[in-house]
């Protein structure tokens, strides 16, 4: 029936699952998904010291910024180059795995702030004066248009914004599009290159971000002594489809909600996060005891740790193993869940589960670095400022 999210556990129904058939990534570790994977396996953070941070912009700060690179013909914007390159890599990867685009290919672009560096230059360097074609690069619609033109796709396309939950929300929206027949395949891309000094300092002032200490010292989700998160940047892209010979993972279900409580703080009872997860599991046809891994939002803030620790205890009786990778990749804001979904998907194929190394007394179910596994079902939570909750259920491909 149109609109019904397929339920797993039979071969016929499994064929209806949305799968991730291609992955592209640009992160603080470099350009390409293999750079991300090798960086995660190393257990070393992508963050480096960059000048110009601090309240007076006179300090060095620990930030996982995307290095320069990509197609120079696309212009000076790292943002546009990263988005385009991640999609190019994902499409090529999917094609190598037997994907052939259907008649209608859609595109969802998860964004929050857009191209902050170019907007800053537009006002402060160019004085608001640019040629029309250069001005058009600033608009969120332009990246979407350029991607659709390059690949000749003509399905639905739009930007999706749900704070730090945006990449998860885009993936869930893609599932809805496929279920409703809006598209045969969907390209999901999440881009966030906003770790500039001006932007980062506001997160520091809020008590959420930390730039004055190394990531493994400052950001310790589910561990003692965590002070918050290190900022990161990323562009990640996925080809999601029901038609691929060798997909990475099946997307079994998902859900999203809003606390309706505060622009920054998490609602103290956590009831809306719990309900979001319940609906994700129900849509996936998965019982709580079947969840093997919680790939946590894991920002390292006290509020986030409290919420996800309560979720583990109250809904899952502390059974799942916990993965948290933000100390390594940095918190990539709107692209954060995209980085983490890419790690889950590549881990399924390679028989490994990745998490940050434990450096302090920790939750007993927190994984310490890389572990053999990845044959169970994963719950991927992503929580954004403004009460944006999302949960994605992923599983291995039979």
Short mmCIF file of C-alpha atoms in Angstrom, two decimals:
data_model
loop_
_atom_site.label_atom_id
_atom_site.label_comp_id
_atom_site.label_asym_id
_atom_site.label_seq_id
_atom_site.Cartn_x
_atom_site.Cartn_y
_atom_site.Cartn_z
CA UNK A 1 0.00 0.00 0.00
CA UNK A 2 1.40 3.40 -0.93
CA UNK A 3 2.98 5.17 2.00
CA UNK A 4 3.52 2.05 4.08
CA UNK A 5 7.04 1.72 5.46
CA UNK A 6 8.11 -1.87 4.66
CA UNK A 7 8.55 -4.30 7.55
CA UNK A 8 11.65 -6.50 7.57
CA UNK A 9 12.13 -10.24 8.11
CA UNK A 10 10.89 -11.75 4.87
CA UNK A 11 12.88 -11.98 1.65
CA UNK A 12 10.08 -10.43 -0.40
CA UNK A 13 9.68 -7.50 1.93
CA UNK A 14 13.43 -6.97 2.24
CA UNK A 15 13.57 -6.27 -1.49
CA UNK A 16 11.47 -3.19 -0.79
CA UNK A 17 13.94 -1.71 1.68
CA UNK A 18 15.74 1.46 0.83
CA UNK A 19 19.45 0.75 0.69
CA UNK A 20 22.57 2.88 0.58
CA UNK A 21 24.27 1.98 -2.68
CA UNK A 22 26.96 4.65 -2.91
CA UNK A 23 28.92 6.85 -0.52
CA UNK A 24 30.97 10.01 -0.96
CA UNK A 25 32.68 11.99 1.77
CA UNK A 26 34.81 15.09 2.29
CA UNK A 27 35.83 15.61 5.91
CA UNK A 28 38.56 17.01 8.10
CA UNK A 29 40.50 13.85 7.25
CA UNK A 30 40.58 14.81 3.57
CA UNK A 31 38.78 14.30 0.27
CA UNK A 32 37.16 10.91 -0.22
CA UNK A 33 35.40 8.23 1.81
CA UNK A 34 38.60 6.20 2.21
CA UNK A 35 40.27 9.18 3.89
CA UNK A 36 37.37 9.24 6.36
CA UNK A 37 37.57 5.49 6.96
CA UNK A 38 41.32 5.46 7.47
CA UNK A 39 41.04 8.44 9.80
CA UNK A 40 38.45 6.67 11.94
CA UNK A 41 40.55 3.51 12.07
CA UNK A 42 43.56 5.54 13.20
CA UNK A 43 41.79 6.68 16.36
CA UNK A 44 43.35 10.12 15.89
CA UNK A 45 41.19 13.26 15.66
CA UNK A 46 40.94 15.13 12.38
CA UNK A 47 41.15 18.47 14.19
CA UNK A 48 44.21 20.67 13.86
CA UNK A 49 45.20 24.01 15.36
CA UNK A 50 44.10 26.94 13.22
CA UNK A 51 44.80 30.64 13.88
CA UNK A 52 42.18 33.35 14.28
CA UNK A 53 39.92 31.80 16.92
CA UNK A 54 38.98 33.03 20.39
CA UNK A 55 36.91 36.08 21.40
CA UNK A 56 39.50 38.47 20.00
CA UNK A 57 40.44 36.20 17.07
CA UNK A 58 43.99 36.09 18.38
CA UNK A 59 44.22 32.45 19.44
CA UNK A 60 44.71 29.11 17.79
CA UNK A 61 41.73 26.76 17.99
CA UNK A 62 41.27 23.01 17.58
CA UNK A 63 38.92 22.55 14.60
CA UNK A 64 38.44 19.72 12.07
CA UNK A 65 38.25 21.84 8.93
CA UNK A 66 37.97 20.47 5.42
CA UNK A 67 41.30 21.07 3.63
CA UNK A 68 41.40 22.88 0.33
CA UNK A 69 40.82 20.68 -2.70
CA UNK A 70 38.22 19.59 -5.20
CA UNK A 71 37.40 20.81 -8.69
CA UNK A 72 38.90 24.28 -9.17
CA UNK A 73 36.61 24.88 -12.16
CA UNK A 74 33.68 25.15 -9.73
CA UNK A 75 35.11 28.37 -8.35
CA UNK A 76 36.68 29.41 -5.05
CA UNK A 77 34.01 28.04 -2.71
CA UNK A 78 35.16 25.05 -0.64
CA UNK A 79 31.48 24.54 0.20
CA UNK A 80 30.38 24.08 -3.41
CA UNK A 81 33.43 21.99 -4.30
CA UNK A 82 32.93 19.69 -1.31
CA UNK A 83 29.23 19.16 -2.04
CA UNK A 84 29.88 18.46 -5.72
CA UNK A 85 32.79 16.11 -5.05
CA UNK A 86 30.92 14.08 -2.45
CA UNK A 87 28.03 13.51 -4.86
CA UNK A 88 30.35 12.65 -7.73
CA UNK A 89 32.06 10.06 -5.54
CA UNK A 90 28.77 8.59 -4.31
CA UNK A 91 27.30 8.30 -7.82
CA UNK A 92 30.46 6.66 -9.19
CA UNK A 93 30.56 4.29 -6.22
CA UNK A 94 26.92 3.28 -6.68
CA UNK A 95 27.42 2.71 -10.42
CA UNK A 96 30.34 0.40 -9.65
CA UNK A 97 28.00 -1.53 -7.34
CA UNK A 98 25.43 -2.17 -10.03
CA UNK A 99 23.15 0.84 -9.59
CA UNK A 100 21.56 2.26 -12.69
CA UNK A 101 19.51 5.43 -12.23
CA UNK A 102 15.77 4.97 -12.47
CA UNK A 103 13.50 7.19 -14.48
CA UNK A 104 13.09 9.69 -11.63
CA UNK A 105 16.09 10.56 -9.48
CA UNK A 106 15.53 13.10 -6.72
CA UNK A 107 17.99 15.06 -4.61
CA UNK A 108 17.86 16.20 -0.99
CA UNK A 109 20.49 18.60 0.31
CA UNK A 110 20.82 18.87 4.09
CA UNK A 111 22.07 22.32 5.09
CA UNK A 112 21.96 24.65 8.07
CA UNK A 113 23.92 27.86 7.50
CA UNK A 114 24.99 27.43 3.89
CA UNK A 115 28.22 28.87 2.50
CA UNK A 116 29.17 31.11 5.43
CA UNK A 117 32.65 31.92 4.11
CA UNK A 118 31.34 33.20 0.79
CA UNK A 119 28.57 35.20 2.48
CA UNK A 120 31.13 36.79 4.80
CA UNK A 121 33.29 37.79 1.84
CA UNK A 122 30.25 39.10 -0.02
CA UNK A 123 29.55 41.62 2.75
CA UNK A 124 32.99 42.38 4.22
CA UNK A 125 35.32 42.02 1.23
CA UNK A 126 33.10 42.78 -1.77
CA UNK A 127 30.88 45.32 -0.04
CA UNK A 128 27.78 43.58 -1.36
CA UNK A 129 28.90 44.13 -4.97
CA UNK A 130 29.33 41.08 -7.22
CA UNK A 131 28.55 40.06 -10.74
CA UNK A 132 25.20 38.30 -10.94
CA UNK A 133 26.75 34.92 -11.70
CA UNK A 134 29.07 35.25 -8.69
CA UNK A 135 26.19 36.31 -6.48
CA UNK A 136 24.17 33.26 -7.57
CA UNK A 137 26.82 31.00 -6.04
CA UNK A 138 25.69 32.17 -2.61
CA UNK A 139 22.11 30.93 -2.93
CA UNK A 140 21.21 27.53 -1.42
CA UNK A 141 19.33 26.61 -4.58
CA UNK A 142 22.44 26.90 -6.75
CA UNK A 143 24.25 23.82 -5.40
CA UNK A 144 21.10 21.74 -5.93
CA UNK A 145 20.67 23.08 -9.46
CA UNK A 146 24.30 22.42 -10.39
CA UNK A 147 24.12 18.84 -9.15
CA UNK A 148 20.88 18.11 -11.01
CA UNK A 149 22.36 19.60 -14.19
CA UNK A 150 25.60 17.68 -13.98
CA UNK A 151 23.93 14.28 -13.75
CA UNK A 152 20.83 14.99 -15.80
CA UNK A 153 18.47 14.19 -12.93
CA UNK A 154 14.93 15.59 -13.09
CA UNK A 155 13.15 14.29 -9.99
CA UNK A 156 12.11 16.35 -6.96
CA UNK A 157 14.85 18.38 -5.32
CA UNK A 158 15.01 20.53 -2.23
CA UNK A 159 17.06 21.67 0.73
CA UNK A 160 16.36 20.19 4.17
CA UNK A 161 17.21 22.00 7.40
CA UNK A 162 16.74 20.61 10.91
CA UNK A 163 19.79 21.94 12.76
CA UNK A 164 22.32 19.24 13.66
CA UNK A 165 19.74 16.58 12.84
CA UNK A 166 19.57 17.63 9.18
CA UNK A 167 21.43 14.73 7.56
CA UNK A 168 19.32 12.14 9.39
CA UNK A 169 16.15 14.05 8.47
CA UNK A 170 17.19 14.14 4.80
CA UNK A 171 17.69 10.37 4.84
CA UNK A 172 14.27 9.82 6.42
CA UNK A 173 12.71 12.18 3.86
CA UNK A 174 14.33 10.15 1.07
CA UNK A 175 12.69 7.04 2.50
CA UNK A 176 9.31 8.78 2.40
CA UNK A 177 9.87 9.85 -1.21
CA UNK A 178 10.64 6.28 -2.24
CA UNK A 179 7.67 4.89 -0.29
CA UNK A 180 5.31 7.40 -1.92
CA UNK A 181 6.70 6.86 -5.41
CA UNK A 182 7.93 10.45 -5.73
CA UNK A 183 11.28 9.13 -6.93
CA UNK A 184 12.90 5.85 -7.99
CA UNK A 185 16.22 6.82 -6.41
CA UNK A 186 17.35 9.74 -4.24
CA UNK A 187 20.71 11.43 -3.85
CA UNK A 188 21.11 12.61 -0.25
CA UNK A 189 23.91 15.12 0.34
CA UNK A 190 24.71 16.97 3.57
CA UNK A 191 27.11 19.92 3.53
CA UNK A 192 28.38 21.99 6.43
CA UNK A 193 31.60 23.99 6.23
CA UNK A 194 30.73 26.51 8.92
CA UNK A 195 33.61 26.06 11.37
CA UNK A 196 34.81 29.63 10.84
CA UNK A 197 36.02 31.69 13.81
CA UNK A 198 32.92 33.90 13.77
CA UNK A 199 30.55 30.92 13.88
CA UNK A 200 32.52 28.75 16.28
CA UNK A 201 32.86 31.46 18.91
CA UNK A 202 29.10 31.60 19.41
CA UNK A 203 28.98 27.86 20.14
CA UNK A 204 31.85 28.34 22.58
CA UNK A 205 29.92 31.13 24.30
CA UNK A 206 26.90 28.83 24.58
CA UNK A 207 29.06 26.32 26.47
CA UNK A 208 28.69 23.70 23.73
CA UNK A 209 31.93 23.90 21.70
CA UNK A 210 35.54 23.76 22.88
CA UNK A 211 38.49 25.09 20.88
CA UNK A 212 41.17 25.49 23.54
CA UNK A 213 41.91 21.80 24.11
CA UNK A 214 42.63 18.70 22.03
CA UNK A 215 39.46 16.83 21.03
CA UNK A 216 40.08 13.64 23.01
CA UNK A 217 40.63 15.74 26.10
CA UNK A 218 37.69 18.12 25.58
CA UNK A 219 35.06 15.93 23.89
CA UNK A 220 34.35 12.69 25.77
CA UNK A 221 30.79 11.50 25.13
CA UNK A 222 29.70 8.89 27.70
CA UNK A 223 32.96 9.51 29.59
CA UNK A 224 33.91 11.57 32.61
CA UNK A 225 35.38 15.02 32.08
CA UNK A 226 33.68 15.95 28.82
CA UNK A 227 33.36 19.69 28.21
CA UNK A 228 31.50 19.72 24.91
CA UNK A 229 32.41 19.16 21.28
CA UNK A 230 35.13 20.17 18.86
CA UNK A 231 33.76 21.73 15.68
CA UNK A 232 34.14 19.92 12.38
CA UNK A 233 33.27 20.31 8.73
CA UNK A 234 32.07 17.78 6.16
CA UNK A 235 30.15 17.05 3.00
CA UNK A 236 28.73 13.54 2.70
CA UNK A 237 26.60 12.05 -0.06
CA UNK A 238 24.62 8.84 -0.51
CA UNK A 239 22.78 7.15 -3.34
CA UNK A 240 19.68 5.61 -1.79
CA UNK A 241 17.65 3.15 -3.83
CA UNK A 242 15.85 -0.16 -3.89
CA UNK A 243 17.80 -1.28 -6.96
CA UNK A 244 21.49 -2.05 -6.49
CA UNK A 245 23.51 -5.26 -6.75
CA UNK A 246 25.86 -4.67 -3.82
CA UNK A 247 24.54 -2.03 -1.43
CA UNK A 248 26.27 -1.17 1.81
CA UNK A 249 23.32 -1.29 4.18
CA UNK A 250 19.55 -1.38 4.41
CA UNK A 251 17.65 1.60 5.81
CA UNK A 252 14.91 -0.11 7.79
CA UNK A 253 13.04 2.88 9.19
CA UNK A 254 13.23 6.27 10.78
CA UNK A 255 11.33 8.97 12.62
CA UNK A 256 11.67 12.61 13.59
CA UNK A 257 10.07 14.94 16.13
CA UNK A 258 10.55 18.20 17.99
CA UNK A 259 10.67 18.84 21.73
CA UNK A 260 8.78 22.12 21.39
CA UNK A 261 10.68 23.27 24.47
CA UNK A 262 13.69 25.57 23.92
CA UNK A 263 15.95 26.90 21.16
CA UNK A 264 19.03 25.30 22.74
CA UNK A 265 18.20 23.09 25.73
CA UNK A 266 16.90 19.53 25.61
CA UNK A 267 13.48 18.96 27.21
CA UNK A 268 14.38 17.51 30.64
CA UNK A 269 12.03 14.50 30.66
CA UNK A 270 13.42 13.30 27.27
CA UNK A 271 9.95 11.97 26.46
CA UNK A 272 9.96 13.30 22.90
CA UNK A 273 13.35 11.74 22.14
CA UNK A 274 12.05 8.43 23.51
CA UNK A 275 8.86 8.68 21.44
CA UNK A 276 10.86 9.47 18.30
CA UNK A 277 12.93 6.33 18.82
CA UNK A 278 9.81 4.23 19.52
CA UNK A 279 8.26 5.35 16.23
CA UNK A 280 11.48 4.66 14.33
CA UNK A 281 11.60 1.12 15.70
CA UNK A 282 7.91 0.55 14.99
CA UNK A 283 8.27 1.74 11.42
CA UNK A 284 11.24 -0.57 10.96
CA UNK A 285 9.45 -3.53 12.54
CA UNK A 286 12.32 -3.90 15.02
CA UNK A 287 12.02 -4.62 18.75
CA UNK A 288 14.26 -2.78 21.23
CA UNK A 289 16.07 -5.99 22.14
CA UNK A 290 17.09 -6.42 18.48
CA UNK A 291 19.19 -3.24 18.50
CA UNK A 292 22.86 -4.26 18.68
CA UNK A 293 24.44 -0.81 18.41
CA UNK A 294 23.50 2.73 19.35
CA UNK A 295 25.42 5.08 17.11
CA UNK A 296 24.89 8.07 19.35
CA UNK A 297 24.64 11.74 18.57
CA UNK A 298 27.37 11.80 21.21
CA UNK A 299 28.19 15.49 21.18
CA UNK A 300 29.94 15.37 24.55
CA UNK A 301 27.68 18.00 26.11
CA UNK A 302 26.11 17.23 29.47
CA UNK A 303 22.56 17.53 28.13
CA UNK A 304 23.19 15.15 25.25
CA UNK A 305 24.98 12.60 27.43
CA UNK A 306 22.15 12.69 29.95
CA UNK A 307 19.48 12.20 27.27
CA UNK A 308 21.18 9.32 25.47
CA UNK A 309 22.27 7.61 28.70
CA UNK A 310 18.63 7.70 29.81
CA UNK A 311 17.54 6.35 26.42
CA UNK A 312 19.96 3.43 26.76
CA UNK A 313 18.79 2.57 30.24
CA UNK A 314 15.04 3.10 29.95
CA UNK A 315 14.32 1.79 26.44
CA UNK A 316 17.12 -0.71 25.88
CA UNK A 317 18.08 -1.92 29.37
CA UNK A 318 21.70 -0.93 28.57
CA UNK A 319 22.02 -3.81 26.09
CA UNK A 320 23.34 -2.16 22.90
CA UNK A 321 26.98 -1.28 22.44
CA UNK A 322 27.51 2.47 22.08
CA UNK A 323 29.51 4.13 19.30
CA UNK A 324 30.52 7.79 19.39
CA UNK A 325 32.79 9.28 16.74
CA UNK A 326 32.51 13.06 17.16
CA UNK A 327 35.77 13.25 19.18
CA UNK A 328 37.49 12.06 15.98
CA UNK A 329 35.60 13.83 13.18
CA UNK A 330 34.44 16.87 15.11
CA UNK A 331 30.81 17.88 15.32
CA UNK A 332 30.01 18.62 11.68
CA UNK A 333 26.69 20.32 12.49
CA UNK A 334 24.21 19.77 9.62
CA UNK A 335 26.45 17.07 8.10
CA UNK A 336 27.22 15.30 11.39
CA UNK A 337 24.78 12.41 10.99
CA UNK A 338 25.94 12.01 7.38
CA UNK A 339 29.50 11.36 8.54
CA UNK A 340 28.24 8.86 11.10
CA UNK A 341 25.91 7.06 8.66
CA UNK A 342 28.85 6.75 6.24
CA UNK A 343 30.92 5.15 9.02
CA UNK A 344 28.10 2.73 9.87
CA UNK A 345 27.56 1.75 6.24
CA UNK A 346 31.25 1.19 5.46
CA UNK A 347 31.56 -0.72 8.72
CA UNK A 348 28.83 -3.15 7.71
CA UNK A 349 30.70 -3.98 4.52
CA UNK A 350 34.07 -4.36 6.27
CA UNK A 351 32.91 -6.17 9.38
CA UNK A 352 34.02 -3.42 11.75
CA UNK A 353 32.38 -1.01 14.17
CA UNK A 354 34.19 2.25 14.83
CA UNK A 355 34.11 4.50 17.86
CA UNK A 356 36.46 6.94 19.52
CA UNK A 357 39.02 5.57 21.97
CA UNK A 358 38.11 5.65 25.63
CA UNK A 359 40.34 8.04 27.58
CA UNK A 360 38.47 8.36 30.91
CA UNK A 361 36.02 6.35 33.08
CA UNK A 362 33.16 5.55 30.72
CA UNK A 363 29.72 4.02 30.30
CA UNK A 364 30.19 0.23 30.44
CA UNK A 365 28.69 -0.27 26.96
CA UNK A 366 30.83 2.35 25.21
CA UNK A 367 33.09 0.81 22.57
CA UNK A 368 36.79 1.54 22.86
CA UNK A 369 37.98 2.31 19.34
CA UNK A 370 37.55 -0.23 16.54
CA UNK A 371 35.82 -3.56 17.15
CA UNK A 372 35.05 -6.57 14.97
CA UNK A 373 31.32 -6.82 14.33
CA UNK A 374 28.70 -4.89 12.45
CA UNK A 375 26.31 -7.76 11.75
CA UNK A 376 23.52 -6.42 13.97
CA UNK A 377 20.96 -3.64 13.69
CA UNK A 378 22.09 -0.08 14.42
CA UNK A 379 20.04 2.79 15.82
CA UNK A 380 21.45 6.14 14.71
CA UNK A 381 20.22 9.04 16.83
CA UNK A 382 20.79 12.66 15.91
CA UNK A 383 19.66 15.57 18.09
CA UNK A 384 19.67 19.16 16.92
CA UNK A 385 19.35 22.53 18.61
CA UNK A 386 15.79 23.74 18.76
CA UNK A 387 14.54 20.32 19.86
CA UNK A 388 15.07 18.53 16.53
CA UNK A 389 15.07 14.78 17.26
CA UNK A 390 15.67 12.05 14.70
CA UNK A 391 16.33 8.33 14.72
CA UNK A 392 17.38 6.11 11.83
CA UNK A 393 17.39 2.30 11.90
CA UNK A 394 20.05 0.62 9.74
CA UNK A 395 20.81 -3.03 9.20
CA UNK A 396 23.11 -5.31 7.24
CA UNK A 397 22.04 -6.37 3.75
CA UNK A 398 21.02 -10.05 3.68
#
